[in-house]
Short mmCIF file of C-alpha atoms in Angstrom, two decimals:
data_model
loop_
_atom_site.label_atom_id
_atom_site.label_comp_id
_atom_site.label_asym_id
_atom_site.label_seq_id
_atom_site.Cartn_x
_atom_site.Cartn_y
_atom_site.Cartn_z
CA MET A 1 17.31 15.18 -20.34
CA THR A 2 15.67 11.75 -20.52
CA ALA A 3 12.02 10.74 -20.68
CA ILE A 4 11.58 7.96 -18.10
CA PRO A 5 9.67 6.11 -19.43
CA SER A 6 8.02 7.42 -22.61
CA PHE A 7 4.39 7.00 -23.63
CA THR A 8 3.13 7.68 -27.14
CA GLY A 9 -0.04 7.15 -29.11
CA ASP A 10 -3.73 7.32 -28.39
CA ALA A 11 -5.37 5.66 -25.43
CA ASN A 12 -8.51 3.63 -26.08
CA PRO A 13 -11.80 5.56 -26.15
CA TYR A 14 -13.48 5.71 -22.75
CA GLY A 15 -15.54 2.55 -22.38
CA GLY A 16 -17.16 3.13 -19.00
CA GLY A 17 -16.20 2.32 -15.44
CA ASP A 18 -13.10 3.72 -13.75
CA PRO A 19 -11.54 6.19 -16.23
CA TYR A 20 -8.13 5.67 -14.60
CA ALA A 21 -8.18 1.90 -15.13
CA ASP A 22 -6.12 2.21 -18.34
CA TYR A 23 -4.15 5.32 -17.35
CA ARG A 24 -0.44 5.04 -18.14
CA THR A 25 2.01 6.19 -15.49
CA ALA A 26 5.29 5.26 -13.82
CA ASP A 27 7.52 6.03 -10.84
CA PHE A 28 9.74 8.96 -11.79
CA PRO A 29 13.15 9.51 -10.16
CA PHE A 30 12.54 13.18 -9.27
CA THR A 31 9.22 13.26 -7.44
CA GLN A 32 10.92 13.44 -4.03
CA TYR A 33 11.53 17.13 -4.77
CA ALA A 34 8.96 19.84 -4.10
CA ASN A 35 6.49 20.89 -6.78
CA LEU A 36 7.65 24.41 -7.69
CA ALA A 37 4.43 24.92 -9.65
CA ASP A 38 2.26 24.48 -6.55
CA ARG A 39 -0.54 27.04 -6.22
CA GLN A 40 0.01 27.02 -2.47
CA LEU A 41 3.50 28.42 -3.11
CA GLY A 42 2.06 31.12 -5.36
CA ALA A 43 2.39 29.55 -8.81
CA GLY A 44 0.06 30.62 -11.60
CA VAL A 45 -0.64 30.14 -15.29
CA ILE A 46 -0.47 33.80 -16.28
CA ALA A 47 -1.23 33.57 -20.02
CA ALA A 48 -2.01 31.22 -22.90
CA ASN A 49 -2.50 31.85 -26.57
CA ASP A 50 -5.66 29.72 -26.68
CA GLU A 51 -7.93 28.06 -24.11
CA PHE A 52 -11.06 27.57 -26.20
CA PHE A 53 -12.23 24.28 -24.69
CA ALA A 54 -10.71 24.27 -21.21
CA GLN A 55 -9.06 26.87 -19.00
CA ARG A 56 -5.32 27.15 -18.56
CA GLU A 57 -5.66 27.45 -14.77
CA ASN A 58 -6.64 23.77 -14.57
CA LEU A 59 -3.00 22.86 -15.20
CA LEU A 60 -2.03 23.61 -11.60
CA VAL A 61 -5.03 22.18 -9.72
CA PRO A 62 -3.46 20.02 -6.96
CA GLU A 63 -5.91 17.14 -7.24
CA ARG A 64 -5.78 14.65 -10.10
CA ALA A 65 -7.90 15.43 -13.15
CA GLU A 66 -11.48 14.15 -13.06
CA PHE A 67 -13.59 12.97 -15.98
CA ASP A 68 -17.35 13.29 -16.41
CA PRO A 69 -18.49 11.68 -19.69
CA GLU A 70 -21.80 13.58 -19.61
CA HIS A 71 -20.33 17.05 -19.00
CA PHE A 72 -20.79 19.16 -22.14
CA GLY A 73 -21.09 22.92 -22.62
CA HIS A 74 -21.76 25.38 -25.43
CA LYS A 75 -18.27 24.83 -26.87
CA GLY A 76 -18.24 21.05 -26.59
CA LYS A 77 -16.90 18.49 -24.12
CA ILE A 78 -15.77 20.15 -20.88
CA MET A 79 -12.40 18.77 -19.81
CA ASP A 80 -10.51 19.13 -16.54
CA GLY A 81 -7.33 20.52 -18.06
CA TRP A 82 -6.06 23.07 -20.58
CA GLU A 83 -7.38 22.39 -24.08
CA THR A 84 -7.00 24.46 -27.24
CA ARG A 85 -9.01 24.38 -30.45
CA ARG A 86 -7.93 22.35 -33.49
CA ARG A 87 -5.39 24.17 -35.62
CA ARG A 88 -5.97 24.47 -39.36
CA GLY A 89 -3.80 25.28 -42.37
CA VAL A 90 -3.99 28.37 -44.53
CA SER A 91 -6.09 27.05 -47.43
CA ALA A 92 -8.04 24.16 -48.87
CA GLU A 93 -4.88 23.06 -50.68
CA HIS A 94 -2.92 23.20 -47.39
CA PRO A 95 -5.46 22.37 -44.63
CA TRP A 96 -2.87 21.03 -42.19
CA PRO A 97 -0.99 23.07 -39.58
CA THR A 98 2.70 23.63 -40.26
CA ALA A 99 5.48 21.96 -38.34
CA GLU A 100 6.10 25.23 -36.48
CA ASP A 101 2.49 25.76 -35.36
CA HIS A 102 1.97 25.29 -31.63
CA ASP A 103 0.03 26.53 -28.62
CA TRP A 104 1.67 27.83 -25.46
CA ALA A 105 1.05 28.74 -21.83
CA LEU A 106 3.22 30.86 -19.51
CA VAL A 107 3.65 29.54 -15.96
CA ARG A 108 5.03 31.54 -13.03
CA LEU A 109 6.70 29.19 -10.57
CA GLY A 110 5.56 29.54 -6.99
CA ALA A 111 9.19 29.55 -5.86
CA PRO A 112 12.18 30.06 -8.18
CA GLY A 113 14.59 27.17 -8.29
CA VAL A 114 16.54 24.46 -10.08
CA ILE A 115 14.20 22.07 -11.92
CA ARG A 116 14.92 18.35 -11.62
CA GLY A 117 11.91 16.92 -13.44
CA ILE A 118 8.64 17.80 -15.17
CA VAL A 119 5.45 15.77 -15.56
CA ILE A 120 3.03 16.70 -18.33
CA ASP A 121 -0.11 14.75 -17.57
CA THR A 122 -2.62 14.08 -20.38
CA ALA A 123 -5.15 12.24 -18.19
CA HIS A 124 -8.49 11.78 -20.03
CA PHE A 125 -7.12 13.35 -23.21
CA ARG A 126 -7.26 10.11 -25.12
CA GLY A 127 -7.41 11.27 -28.74
CA ASN A 128 -7.13 15.02 -28.28
CA TYR A 129 -3.72 15.35 -26.61
CA PRO A 130 -0.79 17.15 -28.30
CA GLN A 131 1.38 15.20 -30.70
CA ALA A 132 4.45 16.53 -28.92
CA VAL A 133 5.41 18.94 -26.14
CA SER A 134 8.37 21.13 -25.29
CA VAL A 135 9.23 23.22 -22.23
CA GLU A 136 11.42 26.31 -21.88
CA GLY A 137 12.54 28.16 -18.77
CA ALA A 138 13.51 31.76 -18.04
CA CYS A 139 14.82 33.67 -15.03
CA VAL A 140 13.23 37.10 -14.86
CA PRO A 141 13.33 39.20 -11.67
CA GLY A 142 10.33 40.97 -10.21
CA SER A 143 6.78 40.36 -11.40
CA PRO A 144 6.91 40.55 -15.21
CA SER A 145 3.75 40.78 -17.29
CA PRO A 146 3.03 38.25 -20.06
CA GLY A 147 4.02 40.88 -22.60
CA GLU A 148 7.36 41.42 -20.91
CA LEU A 149 8.04 37.67 -20.77
CA LEU A 150 7.34 37.38 -24.50
CA GLY A 151 9.69 40.26 -25.32
CA ASP A 152 12.77 39.76 -27.44
CA ASP A 153 15.11 40.54 -24.54
CA VAL A 154 14.06 37.49 -22.45
CA LYS A 155 16.35 34.48 -22.78
CA TRP A 156 14.51 31.14 -22.84
CA THR A 157 16.42 27.93 -22.17
CA THR A 158 15.17 24.58 -23.46
CA LEU A 159 14.40 22.20 -20.60
CA VAL A 160 12.43 19.61 -22.57
CA PRO A 161 13.05 19.55 -26.32
CA ARG A 162 10.15 18.82 -28.64
CA THR A 163 9.21 15.26 -27.69
CA PRO A 164 6.26 13.03 -28.68
CA VAL A 165 3.87 12.21 -25.83
CA GLY A 166 1.01 9.80 -25.24
CA GLY A 167 -2.65 10.31 -24.48
CA HIS A 168 -4.15 9.55 -21.05
CA ALA A 169 -0.66 9.25 -19.55
CA ALA A 170 1.79 10.85 -17.12
CA ASN A 171 4.62 11.96 -19.41
CA GLY A 172 7.74 12.48 -17.29
CA PHE A 173 10.96 14.26 -18.23
CA GLU A 174 14.19 14.46 -16.25
CA VAL A 175 15.85 17.89 -16.42
CA THR A 176 19.61 18.35 -15.97
CA VAL A 177 20.00 22.10 -16.57
CA GLU A 178 21.77 23.60 -13.54
CA GLN A 179 20.14 27.04 -13.61
CA ARG A 180 17.63 28.96 -11.51
CA PHE A 181 14.28 29.57 -13.23
CA THR A 182 11.29 31.73 -12.35
CA HIS A 183 8.97 31.09 -15.33
CA LEU A 184 8.19 28.30 -17.80
CA ARG A 185 6.73 28.26 -21.28
CA ILE A 186 4.77 25.07 -21.98
CA ASN A 187 4.34 24.33 -25.68
CA GLN A 188 2.04 21.77 -27.23
CA HIS A 189 2.59 20.87 -30.88
CA PRO A 190 0.41 21.59 -32.75
CA ASP A 191 -2.60 21.76 -30.40
CA GLY A 192 -4.63 19.66 -27.97
CA GLY A 193 -5.04 19.23 -24.25
CA ILE A 194 -2.92 18.79 -21.13
CA ALA A 195 -4.59 17.93 -17.83
CA ARG A 196 -1.94 18.76 -15.22
CA LEU A 197 1.58 20.16 -14.93
CA ARG A 198 4.01 19.30 -12.14
CA VAL A 199 7.46 20.88 -11.87
CA TYR A 200 9.77 19.18 -9.36
CA GLY A 201 12.89 20.89 -8.11
CA GLU A 202 14.87 22.68 -5.41
CA VAL A 203 13.97 26.19 -4.27
CA VAL A 204 16.74 28.77 -4.68
CA PRO A 205 15.64 31.96 -2.85
CA ASP A 206 16.81 35.51 -3.46
CA PRO A 207 19.58 36.25 -0.91
CA GLU A 208 18.80 39.98 -0.92
CA TRP A 209 15.20 39.28 0.06
CA LEU A 210 16.19 37.02 2.95
CA ALA A 211 18.79 39.55 4.12
CA ALA A 212 16.12 42.24 4.16
CA LEU A 213 13.82 40.02 6.21
CA GLY A 214 16.50 39.42 8.83
CA THR A 215 14.66 36.86 10.95
CA PHE A 216 12.57 34.38 8.96
CA ASP A 217 11.56 30.71 8.81
CA VAL A 218 14.82 29.03 7.80
CA VAL A 219 13.19 25.66 7.02
CA ALA A 220 10.23 26.97 4.99
CA LEU A 221 9.94 25.54 1.48
CA GLU A 222 9.51 29.00 -0.07
CA ASN A 223 12.74 30.16 1.60
CA GLY A 224 14.79 27.19 0.38
CA GLY A 225 14.24 24.60 3.10
CA GLN A 226 13.85 20.98 2.08
CA VAL A 227 12.74 17.63 3.48
CA GLU A 228 15.60 15.13 3.13
CA ASP A 229 13.98 12.04 4.62
CA ALA A 230 11.19 10.84 6.89
CA SER A 231 10.43 7.65 8.78
CA ASN A 232 6.94 7.20 7.36
CA LEU A 233 4.85 8.74 4.56
CA PHE A 234 1.82 6.49 4.80
CA TYR A 235 -0.94 9.13 4.82
CA SER A 236 0.68 12.34 3.57
CA PRO A 237 4.01 13.81 2.42
CA ALA A 238 6.44 15.28 4.94
CA THR A 239 6.92 18.30 2.64
CA ASN A 240 3.49 19.50 3.80
CA THR A 241 5.08 20.51 7.10
CA ILE A 242 7.08 23.32 5.45
CA GLN A 243 4.40 24.61 3.08
CA PRO A 244 3.22 28.23 3.40
CA GLY A 245 0.38 29.16 5.74
CA ARG A 246 -1.46 27.09 8.31
CA SER A 247 -2.92 23.73 7.43
CA ARG A 248 -6.52 23.95 6.17
CA LYS A 249 -7.52 20.30 6.60
CA MET A 250 -6.20 17.07 8.06
CA ASP A 251 -4.37 15.81 4.96
CA ASP A 252 -2.63 19.17 4.55
CA GLY A 253 -0.12 18.09 7.21
CA TRP A 254 2.03 15.01 7.87
CA GLU A 255 0.48 11.91 9.42
CA THR A 256 2.09 8.49 9.91
CA ARG A 257 0.51 5.07 10.21
CA ARG A 258 -0.11 3.69 13.69
CA ARG A 259 2.99 2.20 15.28
CA ARG A 260 2.82 -1.17 16.98
CA ASP A 261 6.37 -1.15 18.33
CA GLN A 262 8.42 0.93 20.78
CA GLY A 263 9.92 3.26 18.15
CA ASN A 264 9.03 6.77 17.03
CA ASP A 265 8.62 8.72 13.80
CA TRP A 266 10.71 11.63 12.49
CA ILE A 267 11.45 14.04 9.64
CA ARG A 268 14.91 15.31 8.69
CA TYR A 269 15.24 18.71 7.01
CA ARG A 270 17.95 20.69 5.25
CA LEU A 271 17.82 24.40 6.08
CA VAL A 272 18.19 27.10 3.44
CA ALA A 273 21.81 27.54 4.60
CA GLN A 274 23.68 27.63 7.90
CA SER A 275 21.40 29.52 10.28
CA ALA A 276 21.06 30.60 13.88
CA ILE A 277 17.66 29.35 15.11
CA ARG A 278 16.02 31.28 17.95
CA ALA A 279 12.43 30.03 18.06
CA VAL A 280 10.43 26.91 17.15
CA GLU A 281 6.78 26.56 16.19
CA ILE A 282 5.05 23.17 15.99
CA ASP A 283 1.47 23.21 14.74
CA THR A 284 -0.97 20.29 14.97
CA ALA A 285 -3.88 22.08 13.24
CA TYR A 286 -6.73 19.71 12.22
CA LEU A 287 -4.94 16.73 13.80
CA LYS A 288 -7.35 16.07 16.65
CA GLY A 289 -7.40 12.36 17.45
CA ASN A 290 -4.18 11.61 15.61
CA SER A 291 -1.69 14.34 16.53
CA ALA A 292 1.72 13.40 17.89
CA GLY A 293 1.79 12.97 21.65
CA TRP A 294 5.22 14.51 22.19
CA ALA A 295 7.91 16.07 20.00
CA SER A 296 11.57 17.06 20.20
CA VAL A 297 13.72 19.11 17.79
CA SER A 298 17.44 18.65 17.11
CA VAL A 299 19.92 20.59 14.98
CA ARG A 300 23.09 19.48 13.19
CA ASP A 301 25.81 21.65 11.65
CA GLY A 302 27.17 20.08 8.47
CA GLU A 303 26.55 16.71 6.84
CA ASP A 304 28.71 14.91 9.42
CA GLY A 305 27.91 17.01 12.47
CA GLU A 306 26.51 15.65 15.70
CA TRP A 307 22.81 16.08 16.46
CA THR A 308 22.14 18.47 19.34
CA GLU A 309 18.72 18.55 20.96
CA VAL A 310 17.48 22.15 21.13
CA LEU A 311 13.89 21.43 22.16
CA PRO A 312 13.58 18.50 24.60
CA ARG A 313 10.69 16.06 24.33
CA THR A 314 7.61 18.19 24.93
CA ARG A 315 3.92 17.33 25.24
CA LEU A 316 1.79 18.42 22.25
CA GLN A 317 -1.91 19.23 22.28
CA PRO A 318 -4.25 18.31 19.42
CA ASP A 319 -5.24 21.02 16.91
CA THR A 320 -2.93 23.56 18.57
CA ASN A 321 -0.08 25.85 17.56
CA HIS A 322 2.86 25.49 20.00
CA ARG A 323 5.55 28.19 20.26
CA PHE A 324 8.93 27.90 21.97
CA VAL A 325 11.68 30.52 22.39
CA LEU A 326 15.07 28.82 22.65
CA PRO A 327 17.30 29.83 25.58
CA GLU A 328 20.14 30.45 23.14
CA ALA A 329 20.52 30.44 19.35
CA ALA A 330 21.15 27.01 17.81
CA VAL A 331 23.48 27.12 14.79
CA GLY A 332 23.11 24.46 12.13
CA THR A 333 22.47 23.43 8.55
CA HIS A 334 20.01 20.59 9.24
CA ALA A 335 17.13 20.00 11.63
CA ARG A 336 15.14 17.00 12.75
CA ILE A 337 11.81 16.67 14.49
CA ASP A 338 11.04 13.45 16.35
CA ILE A 339 7.44 12.70 17.27
CA PHE A 340 6.44 10.17 19.93
CA PRO A 341 5.24 7.61 19.36
CA ASP A 342 3.48 8.32 16.04
CA GLY A 343 0.69 10.50 14.63
CA GLY A 344 1.47 13.77 12.95
CA ILE A 345 2.07 17.50 12.85
CA SER A 346 0.80 20.00 10.32
CA ARG A 347 3.64 22.55 10.27
CA LEU A 348 7.15 23.09 11.62
CA ARG A 349 8.60 26.62 11.71
CA LEU A 350 12.20 27.38 12.69
CA PHE A 351 12.67 31.12 13.06
CA GLY A 352 16.17 32.53 12.85
CA SER A 353 18.65 34.25 10.56
CA LEU A 354 21.51 33.26 8.29
CA THR A 355 24.98 33.18 9.75
CA GLU A 356 27.72 35.02 7.89
CA ARG A 357 28.88 31.72 6.41
CA GLY A 358 25.33 30.76 5.45
CA ALA A 359 24.63 34.11 3.77
CA SER A 360 27.84 34.05 1.72
CA GLY A 361 27.26 30.46 0.62
CA LEU A 362 23.69 31.17 -0.45
CA ALA A 363 24.76 34.28 -2.38
CA ALA A 364 27.46 32.31 -4.20
CA ARG A 365 25.03 29.55 -5.22
CA HIS A 366 22.45 32.11 -6.35
CA GLN A 367 25.05 33.77 -8.60
CA GLU A 368 26.35 30.45 -9.90
CA LEU A 369 22.83 29.45 -10.98
CA GLY A 370 22.26 32.69 -12.86
CA GLY A 371 19.90 34.26 -10.32
#
């Protein structure tokens, strides 16, 4: 585990103007992965020992934290994050918290998986951020209560050891633990505030659940699908196309910049495992004057396999869900959608089932990762 880079110390007091002007951040090497703590996937902050100044649920708000210098309430300054009260010692002779004192929050990941990196964002917490943070992970089946997660029989694995952090900064940590996790425990030492939490990683679904479903969306993020690459990410991330549910607004899909050449744009996906695809759904919801004009879908079996077109170039309508039943099942491990010439789609669904080889491979990986 390596902090890349590390920020420590207070930020300057807010002096007016753009509050993000002196915000400290960096490009982290793991942000190409999906955010497993996304509310849209079903993530939640299910408990915290203290949230006196600001609610724990703010940790997972998808938008960046906002700051209003005039916003005060009955308990003090209202912050867009999770903030605990100041800890105190046991007596006048010992007024300071002990080295072991800390506050915590329990986070249920929206999709269980292997974590590649964590960002603990202290935006706008300039002098009231924690001195240090630590993060632990656990893999617990079902829907455990906070009490069950805090029980003595739950094994917690350290993902981020106790590490100093900085105020008004994106504090990033690379994680190298090759295990499947369902829940996190976020600790701040001894107290303070955290604005946002992002948990980047790869979804590892439950093979028994997918087997029970039979036919399902084999490229969906929640089922273990993943975006490997895309031609253009100018307006929005390609991962939006495999998020749960229909798009709710224009930037909840994938939109490219306007092309001025004779090329086309595309996204390449890795399926949950080798699958037999029987139907395709391409949605252009909320893309009205900027949807793709045409689209085609191809499938490849294996990293070095040849691309086979399974849906020929087909006209798309704006703000419309398009459904296609394939004449025969297409077997593969990867898929690609090409849009012509540019524009965007909101969702891609590839409905099918795991092949025998795909099911056995997924089950082996699930077991290997401690699922």
